[in-house]
XYZ file of C-alpha atoms in Angstrom:
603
model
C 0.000 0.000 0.000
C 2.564 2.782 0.628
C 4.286 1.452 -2.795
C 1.197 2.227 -4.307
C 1.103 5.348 -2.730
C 4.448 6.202 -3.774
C 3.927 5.643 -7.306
C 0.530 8.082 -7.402
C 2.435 10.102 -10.544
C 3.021 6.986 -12.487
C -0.947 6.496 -12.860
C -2.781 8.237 -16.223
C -2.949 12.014 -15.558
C -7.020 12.336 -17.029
C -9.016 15.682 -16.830
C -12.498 14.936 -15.757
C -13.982 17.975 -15.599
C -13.353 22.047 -17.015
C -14.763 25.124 -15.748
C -14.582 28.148 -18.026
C -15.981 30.493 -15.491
C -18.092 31.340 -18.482
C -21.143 32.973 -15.748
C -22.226 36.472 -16.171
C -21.178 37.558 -13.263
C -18.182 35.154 -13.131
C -14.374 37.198 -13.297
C -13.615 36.043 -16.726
C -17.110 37.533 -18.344
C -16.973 40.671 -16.206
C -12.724 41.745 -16.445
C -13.531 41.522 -20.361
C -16.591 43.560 -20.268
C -18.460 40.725 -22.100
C -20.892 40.421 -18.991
C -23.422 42.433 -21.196
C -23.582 39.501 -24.053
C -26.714 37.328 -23.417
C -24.824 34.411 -23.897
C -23.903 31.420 -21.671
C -21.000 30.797 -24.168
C -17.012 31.630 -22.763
C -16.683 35.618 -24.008
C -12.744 37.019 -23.853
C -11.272 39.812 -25.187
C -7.540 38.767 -26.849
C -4.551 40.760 -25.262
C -5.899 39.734 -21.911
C -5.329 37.043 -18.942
C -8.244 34.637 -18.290
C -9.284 31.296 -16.256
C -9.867 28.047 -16.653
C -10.224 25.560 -13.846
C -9.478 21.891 -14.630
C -10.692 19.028 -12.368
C -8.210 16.075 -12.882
C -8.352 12.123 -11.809
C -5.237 12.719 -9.318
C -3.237 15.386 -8.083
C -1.327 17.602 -10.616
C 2.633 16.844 -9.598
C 4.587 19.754 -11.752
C 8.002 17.130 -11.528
C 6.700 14.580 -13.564
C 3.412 15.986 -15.404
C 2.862 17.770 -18.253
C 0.006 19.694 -19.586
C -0.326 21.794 -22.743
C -3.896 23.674 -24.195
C -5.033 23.722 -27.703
C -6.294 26.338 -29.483
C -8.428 25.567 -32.785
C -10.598 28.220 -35.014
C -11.799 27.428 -38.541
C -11.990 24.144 -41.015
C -8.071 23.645 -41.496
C -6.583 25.276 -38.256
C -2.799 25.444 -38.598
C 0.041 26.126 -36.873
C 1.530 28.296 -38.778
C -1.513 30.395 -39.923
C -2.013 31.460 -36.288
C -5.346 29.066 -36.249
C -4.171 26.536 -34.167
C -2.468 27.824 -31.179
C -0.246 25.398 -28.861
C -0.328 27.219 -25.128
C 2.646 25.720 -22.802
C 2.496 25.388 -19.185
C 5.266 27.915 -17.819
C 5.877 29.082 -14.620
C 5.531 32.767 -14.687
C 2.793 34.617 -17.622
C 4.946 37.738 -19.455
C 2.492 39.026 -20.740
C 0.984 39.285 -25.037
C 1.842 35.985 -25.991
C 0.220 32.579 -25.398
C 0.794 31.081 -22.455
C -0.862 29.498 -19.152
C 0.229 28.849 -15.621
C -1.329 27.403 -12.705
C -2.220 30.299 -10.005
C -3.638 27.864 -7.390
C -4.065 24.317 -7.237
C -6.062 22.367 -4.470
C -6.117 18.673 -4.058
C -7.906 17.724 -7.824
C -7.939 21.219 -8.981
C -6.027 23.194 -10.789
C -6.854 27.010 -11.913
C -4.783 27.949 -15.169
C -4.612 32.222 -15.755
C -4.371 31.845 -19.829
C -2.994 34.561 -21.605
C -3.533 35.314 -25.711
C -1.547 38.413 -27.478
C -3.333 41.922 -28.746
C -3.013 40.141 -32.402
C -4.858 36.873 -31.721
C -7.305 35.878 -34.317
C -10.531 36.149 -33.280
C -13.235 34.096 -33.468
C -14.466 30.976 -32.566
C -11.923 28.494 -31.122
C -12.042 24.882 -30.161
C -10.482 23.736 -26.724
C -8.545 20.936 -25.564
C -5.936 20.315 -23.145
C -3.123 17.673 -23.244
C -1.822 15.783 -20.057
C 0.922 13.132 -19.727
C 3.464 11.728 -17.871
C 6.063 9.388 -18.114
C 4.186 6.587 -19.497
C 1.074 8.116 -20.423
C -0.633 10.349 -22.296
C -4.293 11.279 -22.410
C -5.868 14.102 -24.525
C -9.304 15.752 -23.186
C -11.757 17.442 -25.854
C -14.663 19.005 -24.375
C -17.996 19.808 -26.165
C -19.443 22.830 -28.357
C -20.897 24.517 -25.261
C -17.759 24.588 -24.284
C -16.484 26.645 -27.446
C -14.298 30.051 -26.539
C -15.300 33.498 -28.257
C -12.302 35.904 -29.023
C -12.984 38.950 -29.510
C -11.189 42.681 -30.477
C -10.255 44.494 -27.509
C -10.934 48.305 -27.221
C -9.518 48.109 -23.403
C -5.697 46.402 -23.917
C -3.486 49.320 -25.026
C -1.489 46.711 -27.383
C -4.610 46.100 -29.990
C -4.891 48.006 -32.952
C -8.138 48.594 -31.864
C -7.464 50.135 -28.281
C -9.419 53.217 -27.465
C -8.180 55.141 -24.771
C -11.721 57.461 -23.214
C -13.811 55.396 -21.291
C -16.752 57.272 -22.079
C -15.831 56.588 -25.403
C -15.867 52.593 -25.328
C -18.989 53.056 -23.356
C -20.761 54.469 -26.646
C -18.821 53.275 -29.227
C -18.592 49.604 -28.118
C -21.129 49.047 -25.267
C -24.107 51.095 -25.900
C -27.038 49.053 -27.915
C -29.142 51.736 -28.632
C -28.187 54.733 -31.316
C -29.697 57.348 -33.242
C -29.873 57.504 -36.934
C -30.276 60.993 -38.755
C -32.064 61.545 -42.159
C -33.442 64.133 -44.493
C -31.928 67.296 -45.349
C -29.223 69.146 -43.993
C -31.988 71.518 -44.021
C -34.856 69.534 -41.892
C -32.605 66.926 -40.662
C -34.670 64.002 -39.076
C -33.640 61.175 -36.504
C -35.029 57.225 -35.627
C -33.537 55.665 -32.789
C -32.074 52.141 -34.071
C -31.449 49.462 -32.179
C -28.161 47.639 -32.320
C -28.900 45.117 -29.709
C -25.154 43.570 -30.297
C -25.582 41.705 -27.099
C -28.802 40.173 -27.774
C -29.086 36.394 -27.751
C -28.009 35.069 -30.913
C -26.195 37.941 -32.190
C -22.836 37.017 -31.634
C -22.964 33.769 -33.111
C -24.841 35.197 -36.278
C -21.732 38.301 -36.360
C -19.737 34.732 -36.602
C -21.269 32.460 -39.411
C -21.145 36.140 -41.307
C -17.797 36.187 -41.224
C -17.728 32.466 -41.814
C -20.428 33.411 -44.444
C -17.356 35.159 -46.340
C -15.102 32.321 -47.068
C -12.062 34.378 -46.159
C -9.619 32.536 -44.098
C -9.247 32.678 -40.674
C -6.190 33.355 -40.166
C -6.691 36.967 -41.345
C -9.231 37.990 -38.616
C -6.760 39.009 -36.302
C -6.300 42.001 -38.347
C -9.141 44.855 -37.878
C -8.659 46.467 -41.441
C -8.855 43.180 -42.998
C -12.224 42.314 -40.839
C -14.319 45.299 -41.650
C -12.962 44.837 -44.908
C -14.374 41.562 -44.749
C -18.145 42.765 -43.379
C -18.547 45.990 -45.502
C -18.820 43.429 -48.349
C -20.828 41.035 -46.336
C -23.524 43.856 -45.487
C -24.840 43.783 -48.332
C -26.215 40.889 -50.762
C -24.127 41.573 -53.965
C -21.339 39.047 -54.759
C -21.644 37.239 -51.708
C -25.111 36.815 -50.733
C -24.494 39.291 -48.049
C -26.980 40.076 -44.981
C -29.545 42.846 -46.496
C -30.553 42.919 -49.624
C -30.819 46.817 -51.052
C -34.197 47.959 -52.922
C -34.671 51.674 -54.334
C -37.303 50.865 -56.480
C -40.745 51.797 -53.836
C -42.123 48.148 -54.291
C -41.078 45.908 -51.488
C -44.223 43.615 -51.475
C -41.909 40.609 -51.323
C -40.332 41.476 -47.887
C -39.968 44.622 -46.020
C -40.573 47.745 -47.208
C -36.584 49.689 -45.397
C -38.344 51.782 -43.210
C -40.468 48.899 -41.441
C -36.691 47.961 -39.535
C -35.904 49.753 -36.424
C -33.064 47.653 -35.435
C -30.646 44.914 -36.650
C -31.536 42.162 -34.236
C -34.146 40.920 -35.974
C -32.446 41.224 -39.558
C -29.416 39.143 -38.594
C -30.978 36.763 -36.627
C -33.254 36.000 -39.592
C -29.679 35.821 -41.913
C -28.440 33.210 -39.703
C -30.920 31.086 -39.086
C -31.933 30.634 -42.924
C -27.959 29.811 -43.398
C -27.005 32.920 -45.141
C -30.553 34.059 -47.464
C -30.314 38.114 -47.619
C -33.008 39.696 -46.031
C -35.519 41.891 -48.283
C -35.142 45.038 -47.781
C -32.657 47.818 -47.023
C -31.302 51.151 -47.912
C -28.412 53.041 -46.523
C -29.159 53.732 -43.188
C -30.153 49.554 -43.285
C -26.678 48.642 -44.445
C -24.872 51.170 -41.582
C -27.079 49.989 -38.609
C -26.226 45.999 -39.071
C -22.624 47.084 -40.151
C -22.499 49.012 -36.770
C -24.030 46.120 -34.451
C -21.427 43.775 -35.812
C -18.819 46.268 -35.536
C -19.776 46.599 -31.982
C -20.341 42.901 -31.375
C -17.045 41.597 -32.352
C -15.117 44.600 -30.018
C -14.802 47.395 -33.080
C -15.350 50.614 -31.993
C -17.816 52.025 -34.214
C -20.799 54.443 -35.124
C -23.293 55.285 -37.299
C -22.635 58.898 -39.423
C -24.587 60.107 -41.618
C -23.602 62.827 -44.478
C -26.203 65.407 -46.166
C -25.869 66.607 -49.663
C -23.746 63.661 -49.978
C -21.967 63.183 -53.524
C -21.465 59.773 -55.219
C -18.954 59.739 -57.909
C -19.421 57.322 -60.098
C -16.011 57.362 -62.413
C -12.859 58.297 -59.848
C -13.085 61.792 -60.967
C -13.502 63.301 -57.881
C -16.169 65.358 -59.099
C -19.860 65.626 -59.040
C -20.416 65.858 -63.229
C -23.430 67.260 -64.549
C -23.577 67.299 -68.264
C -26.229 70.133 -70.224
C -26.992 70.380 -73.402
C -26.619 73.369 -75.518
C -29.948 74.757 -73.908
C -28.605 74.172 -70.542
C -31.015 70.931 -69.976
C -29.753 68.128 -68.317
C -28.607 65.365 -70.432
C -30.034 62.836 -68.212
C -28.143 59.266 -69.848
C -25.075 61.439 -69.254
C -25.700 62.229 -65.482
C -24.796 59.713 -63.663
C -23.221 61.173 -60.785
C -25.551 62.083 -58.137
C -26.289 64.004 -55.096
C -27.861 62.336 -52.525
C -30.341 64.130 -49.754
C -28.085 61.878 -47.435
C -26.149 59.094 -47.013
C -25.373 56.834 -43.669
C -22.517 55.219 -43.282
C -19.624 54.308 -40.648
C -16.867 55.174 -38.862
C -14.422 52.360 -36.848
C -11.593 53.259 -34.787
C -7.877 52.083 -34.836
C -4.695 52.244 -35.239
C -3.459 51.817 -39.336
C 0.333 50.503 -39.067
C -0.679 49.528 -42.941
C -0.190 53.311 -43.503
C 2.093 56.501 -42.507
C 1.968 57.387 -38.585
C -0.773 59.793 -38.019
C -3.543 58.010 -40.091
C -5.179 55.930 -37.425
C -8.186 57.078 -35.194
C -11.990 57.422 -37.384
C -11.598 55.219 -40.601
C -14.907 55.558 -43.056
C -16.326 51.912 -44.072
C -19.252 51.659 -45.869
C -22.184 49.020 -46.907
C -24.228 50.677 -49.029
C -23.179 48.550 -52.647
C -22.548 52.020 -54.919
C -19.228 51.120 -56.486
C -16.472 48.054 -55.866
C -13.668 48.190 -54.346
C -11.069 45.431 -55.632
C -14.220 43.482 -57.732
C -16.311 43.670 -54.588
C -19.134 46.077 -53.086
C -17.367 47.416 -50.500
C -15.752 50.882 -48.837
C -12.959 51.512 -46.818
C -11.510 51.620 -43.892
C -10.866 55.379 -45.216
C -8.264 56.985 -42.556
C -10.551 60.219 -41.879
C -7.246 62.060 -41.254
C -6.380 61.148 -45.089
C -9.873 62.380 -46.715
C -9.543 65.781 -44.996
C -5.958 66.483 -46.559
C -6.997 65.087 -50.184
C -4.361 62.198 -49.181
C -6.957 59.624 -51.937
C -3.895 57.446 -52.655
C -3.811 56.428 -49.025
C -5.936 52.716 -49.218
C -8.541 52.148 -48.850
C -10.985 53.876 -51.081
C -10.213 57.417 -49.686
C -11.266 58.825 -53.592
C -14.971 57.519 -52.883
C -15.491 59.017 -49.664
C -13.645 61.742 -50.541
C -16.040 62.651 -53.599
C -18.859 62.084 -51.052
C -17.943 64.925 -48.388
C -15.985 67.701 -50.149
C -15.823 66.918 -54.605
C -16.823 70.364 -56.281
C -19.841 69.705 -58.668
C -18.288 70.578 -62.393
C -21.088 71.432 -64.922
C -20.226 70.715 -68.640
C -21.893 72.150 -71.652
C -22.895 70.261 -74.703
C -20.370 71.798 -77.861
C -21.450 71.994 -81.495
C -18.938 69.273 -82.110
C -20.101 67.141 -79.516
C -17.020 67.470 -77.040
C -17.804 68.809 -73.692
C -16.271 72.572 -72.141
C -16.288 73.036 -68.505
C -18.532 76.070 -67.817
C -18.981 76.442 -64.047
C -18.345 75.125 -60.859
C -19.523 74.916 -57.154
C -17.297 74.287 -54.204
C -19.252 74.193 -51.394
C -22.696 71.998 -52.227
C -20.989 68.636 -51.151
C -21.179 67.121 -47.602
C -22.710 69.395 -45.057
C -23.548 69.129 -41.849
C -21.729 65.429 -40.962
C -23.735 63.989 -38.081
C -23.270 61.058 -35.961
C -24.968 60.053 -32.251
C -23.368 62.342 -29.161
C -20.886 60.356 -26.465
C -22.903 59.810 -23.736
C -26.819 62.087 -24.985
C -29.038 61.757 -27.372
C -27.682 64.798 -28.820
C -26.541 65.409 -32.456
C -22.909 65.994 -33.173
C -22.048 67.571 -35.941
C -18.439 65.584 -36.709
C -17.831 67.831 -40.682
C -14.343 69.076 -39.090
C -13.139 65.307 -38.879
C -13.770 65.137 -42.463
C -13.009 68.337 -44.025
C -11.576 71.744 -43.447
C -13.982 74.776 -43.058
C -15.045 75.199 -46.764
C -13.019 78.011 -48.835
C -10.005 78.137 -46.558
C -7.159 77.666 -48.086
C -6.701 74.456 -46.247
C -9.707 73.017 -48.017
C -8.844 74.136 -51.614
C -5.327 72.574 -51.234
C -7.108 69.187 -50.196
C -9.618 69.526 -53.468
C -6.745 70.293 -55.755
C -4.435 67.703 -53.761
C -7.179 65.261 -54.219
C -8.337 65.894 -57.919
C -4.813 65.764 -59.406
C -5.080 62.096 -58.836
C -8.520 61.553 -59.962
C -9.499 60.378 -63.647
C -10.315 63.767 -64.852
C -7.379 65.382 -63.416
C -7.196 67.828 -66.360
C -10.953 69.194 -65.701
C -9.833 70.910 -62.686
C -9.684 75.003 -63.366
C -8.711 77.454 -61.602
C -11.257 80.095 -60.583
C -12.285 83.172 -62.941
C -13.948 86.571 -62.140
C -17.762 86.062 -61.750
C -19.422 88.960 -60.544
C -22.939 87.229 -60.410
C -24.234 84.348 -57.812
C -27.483 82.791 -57.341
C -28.566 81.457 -54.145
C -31.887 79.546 -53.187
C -33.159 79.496 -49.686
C -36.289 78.439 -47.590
C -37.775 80.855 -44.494
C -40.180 79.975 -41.972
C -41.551 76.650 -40.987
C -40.854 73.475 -42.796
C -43.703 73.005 -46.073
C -45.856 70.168 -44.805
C -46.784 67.186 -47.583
C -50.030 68.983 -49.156
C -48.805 72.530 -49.081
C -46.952 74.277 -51.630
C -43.477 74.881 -51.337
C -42.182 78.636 -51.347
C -38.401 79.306 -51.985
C -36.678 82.053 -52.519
C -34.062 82.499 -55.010
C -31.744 85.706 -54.751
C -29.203 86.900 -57.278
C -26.105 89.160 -56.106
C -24.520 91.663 -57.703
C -21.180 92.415 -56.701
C -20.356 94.487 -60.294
C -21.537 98.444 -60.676
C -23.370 97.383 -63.726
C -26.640 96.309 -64.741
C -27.108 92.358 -65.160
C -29.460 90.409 -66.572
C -29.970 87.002 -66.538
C -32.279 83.872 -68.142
C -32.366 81.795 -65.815
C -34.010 77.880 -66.396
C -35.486 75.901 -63.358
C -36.165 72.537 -62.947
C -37.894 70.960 -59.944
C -37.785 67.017 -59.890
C -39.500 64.215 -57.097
C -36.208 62.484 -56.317
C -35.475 59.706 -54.445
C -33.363 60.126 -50.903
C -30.344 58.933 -53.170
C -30.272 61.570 -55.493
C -31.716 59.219 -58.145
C -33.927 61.522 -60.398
C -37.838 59.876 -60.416
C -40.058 62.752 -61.978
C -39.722 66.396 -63.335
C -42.888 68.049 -61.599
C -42.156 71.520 -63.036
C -39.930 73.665 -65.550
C -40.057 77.551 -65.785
C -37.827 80.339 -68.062
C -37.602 82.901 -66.194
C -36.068 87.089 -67.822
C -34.799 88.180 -64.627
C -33.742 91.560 -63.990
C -34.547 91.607 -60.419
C -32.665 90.331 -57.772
C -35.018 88.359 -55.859
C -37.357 86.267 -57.159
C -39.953 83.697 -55.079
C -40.388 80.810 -56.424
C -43.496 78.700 -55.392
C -44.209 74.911 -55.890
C -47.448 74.376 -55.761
C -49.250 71.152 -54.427
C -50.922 70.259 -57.881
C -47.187 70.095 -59.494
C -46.202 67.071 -57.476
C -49.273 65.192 -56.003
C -48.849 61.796 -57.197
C -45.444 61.452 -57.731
C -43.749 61.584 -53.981
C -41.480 58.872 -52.983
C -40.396 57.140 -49.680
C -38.696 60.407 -47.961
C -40.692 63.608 -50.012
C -37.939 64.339 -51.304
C -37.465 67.676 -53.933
C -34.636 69.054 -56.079
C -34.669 72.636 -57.659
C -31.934 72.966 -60.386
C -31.259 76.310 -61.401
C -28.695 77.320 -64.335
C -28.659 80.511 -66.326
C -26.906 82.904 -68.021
C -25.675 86.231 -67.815
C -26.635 88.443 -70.898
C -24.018 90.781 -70.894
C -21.334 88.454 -70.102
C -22.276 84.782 -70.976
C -21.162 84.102 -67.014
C -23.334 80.479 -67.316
C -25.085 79.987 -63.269
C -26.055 77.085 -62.311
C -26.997 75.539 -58.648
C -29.248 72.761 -57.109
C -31.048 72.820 -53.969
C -32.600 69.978 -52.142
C -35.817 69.884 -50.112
C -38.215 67.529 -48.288
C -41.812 68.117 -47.204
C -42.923 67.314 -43.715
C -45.168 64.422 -42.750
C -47.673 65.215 -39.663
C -46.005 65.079 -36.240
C -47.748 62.215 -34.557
C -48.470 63.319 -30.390
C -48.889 60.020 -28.496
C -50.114 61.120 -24.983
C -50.806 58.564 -22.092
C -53.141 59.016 -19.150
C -50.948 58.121 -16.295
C -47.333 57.302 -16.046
C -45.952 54.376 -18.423
């Protein structure tokens, strides 16, 4: 009997039990700040220490055992991809590598502290742990439920995706309900979206979409690469991605885009039909589920949206709009577009893929406009790079560029059928930049980040930086003396849907001479996008004056209002005495009825 005794380290080393102190409330869930996730599944944050506590068939003797933990994520995991990680047993942690050691060990028991580095892949990972001895070896796989969650971590100063404000991760990464803004820069709306990133179910869907992708593993430890990866998952094109976009008005086969007021509900219904795109979104669609999964997987992230909000669709860093020689829009030609607005996102870290002082806000977008590398996709645009006209920094910086600050170039039909630049506008593009407050329900206006106050100096230098690498780089002119401008503007309250619509448009003056000008208008029913539906009303107008109201009346457009009520007035003219060609467009929306819900005692 004391032989036997003696000899207790010669007998199999088996683990019978694990304990990933996966709880709520347990230290692993709650030092990670994945206590929120409604989850009973293990939730850690990479760059950080966690435990495991193993229950073995003997006593753990350090002389003569050995134990090792394995790490697996994805169909192949391998070594060297960084998918199948190896953790040793050592005796003291140093910190942003793998590793484990045992912190206390009583009779059976043994509690591992596990570390991972800031650059772990994250994920999904199977574990097992390895034990032997001299003679034995035994190797203990436990189940599914049992599966570990990696995720990005805002809070460890070594990940690229460390942010340092608390109050900061608090909205950007913990906070599940946000605010949405719509409209025009003008009458700017809101709807409060729900992100629910914690929800039951959400996490696991934020997984199979990046399974959904078919891009390896082993590249998710990188943050540019993953919201790479989900701005082209967003949305259905190429990959039968989450939401499906419509712009069309007829959604009688699913949802009409503004029946959503969340994205719980959109991804849950993506995962659990294995990856069908759900019917239907629009842009503000695409940025909501882009921001839940941001948020879900540890990017910090939010919602922006961008009023008179240019897309260009040919690199040229312009807005083009081509006229006949009447000055009418050659619609086949046009199309670049406007939009009213246009939501997107902004994620936060560091970009070691570019110069130093290009990390922080990067733009990524979902809605599918153009492709990025043969795929719908946008960004991660370094915001620091779109302010300075820096569009050969990757990625896509000339998109969102063109979006928030690309003058709109107008281009005259010639006899011969080539094209002369006759007038420009540098400050119609990307107003009034808008994205949820830290911390309120306030708006904040966030158009510094991407631009410098319009007409400074600073900002031409970033147009001209900008343009000289975009397709038309030779369209670019300098300015010339104009010594007429037309402006249109709206007073008083807000035209209500059934009223007519009263604008004023003023022409200035600044020569000592007379002027007159013929001046052409144009109002159109557009769509939020800046897609042109209907042309409601055209007018000549022999104007001498210099203000001149202009009214819409409800007859013009009853019957032909979209989705958001959205209304375009173009204006271009000409200058009689000295062909100076005007031209300007100004966007409008009527109001629907406020709706006044009033309760008899307190909800």
């Amino acid at each position: 009997m004391v032989a036997f005794i003696g000899d207790i380290s010669t007998l199999e080393l088996q683990v019978q039990s694990v304990d990933l102190m996966k709880s709520k409330s347990g230290e692993n869930r709650t030092e990670h700040h994945t206590d929120l996730y409604q989850s009973e599944n293990c939730i850690i944050r990479r760059g950080q220490k966690f435990h495991i506590l193993y229950t073995l068939s003997r006593p753990f003797n350090p002389n003569t055992d050995k134990l090792h933990l394995e790490f697996k994520t994805g169909p192949l995991p391998t070594v060297s991809k960084g998918t199948h990680v190896i953790i040793p047993l050592v005796e003291e942690l140093k910190g942003n590598r793998w590793e484990a050691a045992i912190v206390s060990q009583t009779d059976k028991s043994i509690k591992l502290s596990v570390n991972s580095p800031a650059s772990a892949v994250i994920g999904k990972y199977q574990v097992s742990v390895e034990t032997s001895n001299s003679t034995k070896k035994s190797v203990f796989t436990h189940d599914s439920a049992n599966d570990v969650y990696m995720l990005f971590n805002p809070w460890c100063k070594d990940d690229t995706v460390f942010m340092n404000s608390e109050d900061e991760r608090n909205e950007y990464v913990l906070n599940e309900i946000g605010r949405i803004y719509y409209g025009t820069e003008n009458q700017i709306g809101v709807r409060t979206w729900n992100y629910g990133q914690f929800d039951d179910g959400i996490l696991a869907a934020c997984i199979f979409v990046l399974e959904k992708s078919g891009t390896p593993p082993s590249g998710w430890g990188d943050p540019v690469n993953v919201v790479r990866i989900i701005s082209a998952m967003i949305n259905a094109p190429d990959d039968s991605g989450v939401v499906q976009g419509n712009w069309s008005g007829v959604y009688s086969d699913g949802n009409a885009p503004t029946v959503w007021s969340g994205s719980v509900e959109i991804l849950k219904q993506y995962h659990k039909t294995s990856g069908k795109p759900v019917k239907y979104g629009q842009c503000w669609i695409f940025a909501g589920v882009f921001t839940t999964v941001l948020r879900c997987l540890g990017i910090p992230s939010r919602t922006v949206s961008n009023f008179s909000s240019a897309h260009d669709t040919d690199v040229s860093l312009t807005t083009d709009i081509y006229l006949d020689e009447n000055l009418e829009p050659i619609e086949h030609l046009n199309a670049d577009s406007v939009w009213n607005f246009h939501v997107w996102n902004d994620c936060w870290m560091a970009r070691p893929d570019l110069p130093e002082g290009y990390g922080g806000w990067q733009a990524v977008d979902a809605t599918p406009q153009e492709t990025s590398q043969g795929t719908f996709r946008c960004g991660p645009a370094s915001l620091a790079a779109v302010r300075n006209g820096q569009v050969y920094l990757k990625h896509d910086c000339p998109f969102v560029f063109a979006e928030v600050n690309s003058d709109k170039i107008y281009w005259m039909k010639n006899a011969d059928g080539t094209f002369s630049q006759i007038y420009s506008e540098k400050k119609v593009v990307g107003h009034k930049i808008s994205t949820k407050a830290v911390g309120s329900d306030e708006r904040s206006d966030i158009t510094h980040l991407y631009k410098h106050a319009e007409g400074t100096e600073e900002e031409r230098i970033a147009v001209e930086t900008a343009c000289r690498y975009g397709s038309k780089a030779e369209a670019y002119s300098s300015p010339t003396a104009e010594d007429i401008s037309v402006e249109v503007t709206m007073d008083g309250k807000d035209p209500n849907m059934g009223e007519d619509a009263e604008l004023t448009i003023t022409v200035q003056n600044s020569s000592s001479e007379q002027r007159n000008v013929f001046l052409h208008s144009q109002a159109a029913v557009m769509y939020y996008t800046g897609v042109h539906k209907a042309t409601v009303r055209k007018d000549n107008t022999d104007l001498a004056m210099l203000v001149l109201e202009w009214s819409l009346k409800y007859e013009d457009y009853k019957g032909h209002l979209i989705d958001q009520a959205a209304l375009m007035l173009t204006l271009s003219g000409r200058v009689s005495e000295t062909q100076q060609v005007l031209a300007t467009q100004f966007s409008f929306r009527l109001r629907t009825p406020d709706l006044i819900i009033k309760v008899s005692e307190t909800p």
